XYZ file of C-alpha atoms in Angstrom:
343
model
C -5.359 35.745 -39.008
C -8.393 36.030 -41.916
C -10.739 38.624 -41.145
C -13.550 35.981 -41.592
C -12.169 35.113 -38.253
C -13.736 37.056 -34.917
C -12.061 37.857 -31.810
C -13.852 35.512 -28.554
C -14.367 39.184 -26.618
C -15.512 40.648 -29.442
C -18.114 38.080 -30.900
C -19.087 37.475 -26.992
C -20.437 41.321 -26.666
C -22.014 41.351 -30.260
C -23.968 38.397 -28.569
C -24.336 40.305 -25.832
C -25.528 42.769 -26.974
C -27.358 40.614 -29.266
C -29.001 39.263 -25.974
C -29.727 42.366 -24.460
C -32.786 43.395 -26.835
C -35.770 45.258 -24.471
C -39.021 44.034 -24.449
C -40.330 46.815 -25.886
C -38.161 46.160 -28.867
C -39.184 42.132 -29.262
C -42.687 43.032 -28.616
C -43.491 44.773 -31.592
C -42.582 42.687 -34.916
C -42.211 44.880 -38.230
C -42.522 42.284 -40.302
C -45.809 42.434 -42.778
C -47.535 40.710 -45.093
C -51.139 40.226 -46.703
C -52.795 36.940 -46.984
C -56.660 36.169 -47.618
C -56.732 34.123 -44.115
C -59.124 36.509 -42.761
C -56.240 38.933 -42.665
C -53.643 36.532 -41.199
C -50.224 36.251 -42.342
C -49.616 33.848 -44.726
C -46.792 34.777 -46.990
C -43.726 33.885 -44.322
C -40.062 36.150 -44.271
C -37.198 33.812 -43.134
C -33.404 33.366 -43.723
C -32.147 30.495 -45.150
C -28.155 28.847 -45.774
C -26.363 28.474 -48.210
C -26.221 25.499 -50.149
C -28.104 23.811 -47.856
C -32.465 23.130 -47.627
C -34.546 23.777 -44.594
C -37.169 21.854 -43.105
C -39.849 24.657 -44.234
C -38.451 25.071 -47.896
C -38.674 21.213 -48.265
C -42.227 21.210 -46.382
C -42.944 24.215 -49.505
C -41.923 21.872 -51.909
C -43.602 18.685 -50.683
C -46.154 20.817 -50.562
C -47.083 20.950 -46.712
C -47.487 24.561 -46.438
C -51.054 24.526 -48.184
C -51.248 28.202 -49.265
C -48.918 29.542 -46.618
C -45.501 30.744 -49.023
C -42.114 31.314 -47.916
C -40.370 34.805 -48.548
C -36.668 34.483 -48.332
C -34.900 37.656 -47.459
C -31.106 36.496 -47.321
C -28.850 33.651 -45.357
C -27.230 33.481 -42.338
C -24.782 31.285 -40.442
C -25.766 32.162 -36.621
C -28.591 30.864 -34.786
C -28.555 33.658 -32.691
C -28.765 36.278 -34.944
C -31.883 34.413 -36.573
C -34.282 34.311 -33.415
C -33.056 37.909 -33.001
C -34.355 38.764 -35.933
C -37.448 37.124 -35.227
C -38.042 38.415 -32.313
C -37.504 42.025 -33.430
C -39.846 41.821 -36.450
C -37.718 41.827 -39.332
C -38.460 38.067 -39.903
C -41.891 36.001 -38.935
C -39.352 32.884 -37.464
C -36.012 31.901 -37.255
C -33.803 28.744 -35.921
C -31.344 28.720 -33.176
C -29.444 25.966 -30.536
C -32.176 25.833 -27.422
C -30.085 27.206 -25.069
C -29.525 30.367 -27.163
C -33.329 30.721 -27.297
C -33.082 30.421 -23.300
C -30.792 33.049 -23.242
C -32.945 35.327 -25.487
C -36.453 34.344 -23.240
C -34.092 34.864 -20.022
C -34.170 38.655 -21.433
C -37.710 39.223 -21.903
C -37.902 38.225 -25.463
C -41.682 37.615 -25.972
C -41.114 34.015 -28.260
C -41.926 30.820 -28.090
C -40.312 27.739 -29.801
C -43.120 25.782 -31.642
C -40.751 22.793 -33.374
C -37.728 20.476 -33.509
C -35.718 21.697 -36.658
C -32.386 19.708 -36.139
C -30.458 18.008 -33.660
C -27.854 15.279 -32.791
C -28.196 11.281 -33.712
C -25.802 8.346 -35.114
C -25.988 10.043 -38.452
C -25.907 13.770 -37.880
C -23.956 15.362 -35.069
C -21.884 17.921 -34.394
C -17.716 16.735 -34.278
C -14.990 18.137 -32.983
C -12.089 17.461 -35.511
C -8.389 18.280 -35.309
C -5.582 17.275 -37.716
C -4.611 13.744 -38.242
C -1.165 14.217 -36.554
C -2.638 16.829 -34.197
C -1.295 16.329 -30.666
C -4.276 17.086 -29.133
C -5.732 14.168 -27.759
C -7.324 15.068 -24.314
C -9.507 17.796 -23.117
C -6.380 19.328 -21.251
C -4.526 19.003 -24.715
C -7.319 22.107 -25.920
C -5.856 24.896 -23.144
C -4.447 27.650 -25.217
C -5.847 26.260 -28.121
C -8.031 27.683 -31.161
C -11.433 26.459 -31.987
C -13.251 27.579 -34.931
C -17.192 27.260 -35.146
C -20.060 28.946 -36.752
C -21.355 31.600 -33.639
C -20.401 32.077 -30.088
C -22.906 31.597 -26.980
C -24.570 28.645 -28.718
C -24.441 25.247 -29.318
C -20.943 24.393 -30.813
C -19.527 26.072 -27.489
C -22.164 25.113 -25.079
C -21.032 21.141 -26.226
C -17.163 22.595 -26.112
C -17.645 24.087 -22.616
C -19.805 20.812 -21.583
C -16.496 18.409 -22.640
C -14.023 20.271 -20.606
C -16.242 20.554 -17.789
C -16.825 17.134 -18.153
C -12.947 15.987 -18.697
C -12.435 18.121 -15.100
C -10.742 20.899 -16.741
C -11.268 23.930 -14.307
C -12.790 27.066 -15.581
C -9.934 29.286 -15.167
C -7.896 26.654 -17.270
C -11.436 26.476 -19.564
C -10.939 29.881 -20.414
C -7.550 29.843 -22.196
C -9.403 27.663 -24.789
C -10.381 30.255 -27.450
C -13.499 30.311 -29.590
C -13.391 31.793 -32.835
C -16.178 32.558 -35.651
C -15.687 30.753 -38.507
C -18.089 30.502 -41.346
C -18.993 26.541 -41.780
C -18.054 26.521 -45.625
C -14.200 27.756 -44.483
C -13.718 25.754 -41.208
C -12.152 22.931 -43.014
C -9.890 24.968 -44.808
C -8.949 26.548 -42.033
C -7.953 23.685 -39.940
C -6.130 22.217 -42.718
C -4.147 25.329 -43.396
C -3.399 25.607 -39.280
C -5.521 28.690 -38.879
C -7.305 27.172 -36.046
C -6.184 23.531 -34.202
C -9.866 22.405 -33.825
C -12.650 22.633 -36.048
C -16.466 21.843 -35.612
C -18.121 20.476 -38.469
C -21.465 18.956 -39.410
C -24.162 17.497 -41.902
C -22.793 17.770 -45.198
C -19.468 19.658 -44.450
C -18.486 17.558 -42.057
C -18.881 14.380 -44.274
C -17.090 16.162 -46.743
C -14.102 16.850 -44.880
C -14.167 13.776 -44.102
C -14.167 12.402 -47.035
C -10.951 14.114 -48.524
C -8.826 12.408 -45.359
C -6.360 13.499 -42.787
C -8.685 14.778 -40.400
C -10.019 13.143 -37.009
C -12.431 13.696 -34.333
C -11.848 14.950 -31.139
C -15.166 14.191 -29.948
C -18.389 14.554 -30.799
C -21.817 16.467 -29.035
C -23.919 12.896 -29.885
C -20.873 10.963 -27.381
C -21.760 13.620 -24.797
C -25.472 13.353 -24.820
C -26.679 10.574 -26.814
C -29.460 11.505 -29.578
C -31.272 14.680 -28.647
C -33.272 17.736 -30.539
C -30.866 20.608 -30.461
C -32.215 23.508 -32.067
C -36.089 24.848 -32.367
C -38.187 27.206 -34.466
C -39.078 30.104 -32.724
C -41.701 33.260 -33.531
C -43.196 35.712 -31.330
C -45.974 35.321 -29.023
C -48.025 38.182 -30.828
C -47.902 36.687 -34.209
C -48.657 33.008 -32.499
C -51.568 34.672 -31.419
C -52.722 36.610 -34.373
C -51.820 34.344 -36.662
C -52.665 30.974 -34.853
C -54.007 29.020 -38.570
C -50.250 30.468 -40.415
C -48.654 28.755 -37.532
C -50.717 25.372 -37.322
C -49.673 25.068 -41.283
C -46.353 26.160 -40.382
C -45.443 23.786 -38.091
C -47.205 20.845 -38.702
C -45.797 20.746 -42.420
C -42.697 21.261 -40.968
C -43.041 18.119 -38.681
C -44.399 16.372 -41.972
C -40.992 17.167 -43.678
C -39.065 15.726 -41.067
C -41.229 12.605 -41.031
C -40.413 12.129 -45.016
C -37.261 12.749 -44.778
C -36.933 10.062 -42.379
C -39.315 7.930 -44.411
C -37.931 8.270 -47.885
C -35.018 6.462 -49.366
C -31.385 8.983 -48.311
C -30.931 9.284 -52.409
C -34.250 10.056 -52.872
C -34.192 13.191 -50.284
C -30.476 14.319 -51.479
C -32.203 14.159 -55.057
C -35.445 16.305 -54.146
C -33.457 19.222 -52.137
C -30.683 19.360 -54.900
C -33.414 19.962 -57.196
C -34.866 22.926 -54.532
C -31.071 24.853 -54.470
C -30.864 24.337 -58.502
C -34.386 25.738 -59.286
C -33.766 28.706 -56.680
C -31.235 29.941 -58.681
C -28.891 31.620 -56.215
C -25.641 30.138 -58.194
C -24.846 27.875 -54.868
C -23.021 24.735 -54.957
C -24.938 21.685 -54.872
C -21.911 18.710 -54.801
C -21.856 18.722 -51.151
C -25.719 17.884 -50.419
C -24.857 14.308 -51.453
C -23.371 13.906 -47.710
C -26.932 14.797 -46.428
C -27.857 11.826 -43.811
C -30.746 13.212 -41.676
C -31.435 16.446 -39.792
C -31.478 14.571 -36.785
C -34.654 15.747 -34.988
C -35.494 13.580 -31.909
C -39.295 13.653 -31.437
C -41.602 12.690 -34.303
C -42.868 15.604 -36.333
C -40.909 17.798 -34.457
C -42.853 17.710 -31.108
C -40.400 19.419 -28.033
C -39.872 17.887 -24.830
C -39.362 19.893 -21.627
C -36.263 17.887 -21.850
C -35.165 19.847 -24.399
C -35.024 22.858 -22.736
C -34.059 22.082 -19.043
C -30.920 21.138 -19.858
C -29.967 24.649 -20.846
C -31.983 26.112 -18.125
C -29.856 23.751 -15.547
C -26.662 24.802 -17.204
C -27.141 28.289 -18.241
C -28.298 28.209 -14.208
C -25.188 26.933 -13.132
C -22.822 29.149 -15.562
C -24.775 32.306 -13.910
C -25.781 33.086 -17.522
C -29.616 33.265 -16.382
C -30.944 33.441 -12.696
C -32.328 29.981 -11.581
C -35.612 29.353 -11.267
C -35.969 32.150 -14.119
C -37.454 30.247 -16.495
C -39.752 26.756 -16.692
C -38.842 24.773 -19.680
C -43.064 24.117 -20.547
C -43.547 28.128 -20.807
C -40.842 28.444 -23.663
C -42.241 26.164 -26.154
C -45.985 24.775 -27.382
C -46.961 21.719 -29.250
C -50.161 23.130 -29.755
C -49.825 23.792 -33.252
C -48.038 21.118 -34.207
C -50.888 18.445 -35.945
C -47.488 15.816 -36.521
C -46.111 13.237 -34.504
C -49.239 12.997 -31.562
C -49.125 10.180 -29.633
């Protein structure tokens, strides 16, 4: 087994543990920056991926930020690990799967989600793919079986755990199903080389993979639950409130970025964000942003439903991952901020 590959037990307790932040330690944010604002923040530390262009570095180069700047400090593959960081300071917002930003409320986190940033349509969804001449055909075909996906305790196994549940596979059986870390850019190697029996792919790797041949999918998170916003932006309540013009800029140029890339011609976008990884300069690979097809954001502009968020509450709830009744879905998110996409 690669050691790009984690262990379910021990990814599970880093996520934990990841999880288990204080409030004291979400509460104060060491992130820092000057900005003429009247002493607001305005130049932005975020993580980014590789390869790839997020809504708020195309809303900086559409120009939708106005003079709020983005301040990249490295990449990362895990949701998780992003609104972590966010909510400890070291970045001013980060992305994650809704029901990991449950999770990370459910233990006193101090955040709040203020925008859509991707999610699940007819054009960009999260699949389930095994071999051509896999046997696995059913839910009850995945017992004792490997799946590889980008983080644990988000959504790639929330949609897993959802199927079998779904498929009446009983949780003791559910659990024989193991969950492994697998960095996106090496899940379809992996699969094809038998690492793993089932990978999850999306956007642009996904299409990719797909592409070359002999690969088919299992099923696919859009199947489950129609089209739905998957994933928010989150930053802490203290910098929401001390910063309240940084974040209207923030968010509603973010909602105007989604709005043009769902308004502008698919070659058009694909041409515009492979110009933003080239003229970054980070040596990344820009051949596979040609299988872009949308980010998949629900709402206009990026506006969240309670929606959204009770679905996680209900099944986090049910899992006895968070007490019920814990949390309301309207006190983890605002659109107040967000100038895209009213009415």
């Amino acid at each position: 087994m690669s050691a790009a590959f984690t262990s379910t037990r021990t990814s599970r307790r880093q996520f934990l543990t990841l999880l288990g932040i204080s409030a004291a330690a979400v509460s104060c944010g060491t992130a820092t920056a000057t900005g003429a604002r009247g002493g607001q923040v305005t130049s932005l530390k975020y993580q980014g991926n590789v390869g790839a262009v997020t809504l708020p570095e195309l809303a900086a180069d559409l120009g939708y930020l106005g003079d709020v700047t983005l301040d990249w400090v490295g990449n990362t593959i895990s949701g998780p690990q992003d609104i972590q960081s966010a909510a400890t300071g070291q970045t001013h917002f980060g992305g994650a799967f809704n029901g990991a930003i449950v999770k990370l409320a459910a233990s006193k986190a101090q955040i709040k989600a203020v925008t859509s940033y991707y999610g699940s349509d007819k054009d960009s969804y999260l699949g389930y793919y095994v071999l051509e001449d896999s046997p696995i055909r059913s839910a009850r075909d995945l017992i004792g079986k490997k799946v590889g996906m980008n983080t644990l305790g988000a959504h790639a196994q929330a949609l897993l755990d959802i199927y079998l549940e779904r498929n009446g596979v009983p949780k003791a059986e559910a659990a024989k199903v193991e969950s492994l870390v697998v960095p996106p850019v090496n899940t379809e190697q992996a699969l094809r080389q038998k690492q793993i029996e089932v990978g999850v792919l999306s956007g642009v790797l996904r299409d990719k993979a797909l592409a070359a041949g002999g690969i088919r999918p299992l099923f696919k998170d859009f199947e489950l639950l129609g089209a739905f916003s998957a994933g928010s932006y989150v930053m802490t309540q203290k910098f929401i409130k001390e910063n309240p013009d940084t974040v209207r800029t923030f968010t509603t140029g973010v909602g105007k970025a989604i709005d043009w890339s769902r308004a502008t011609p698919r070659e058009e976008v694909i041409a515009r964000m492979t110009e933003i990884v080239k003229k970054r300069g980070r040596n990344e690979d820009t051949s596979t942003l040609k299988f872009w097809r949308s980010y998949g954001v629900a709402e206009p502009g990026g506006r969240i439903a309670d929606k959204e968020f009770q679905l996680w509450i209900d099944w986090l709830g049910g899992r006895g991952e968070i007490k019920k009744g814990q949390l309301k879905a309207a006190d983890l998110y605002t659109n107040e901020f967000n100038g895209q996409g009213k009415g």
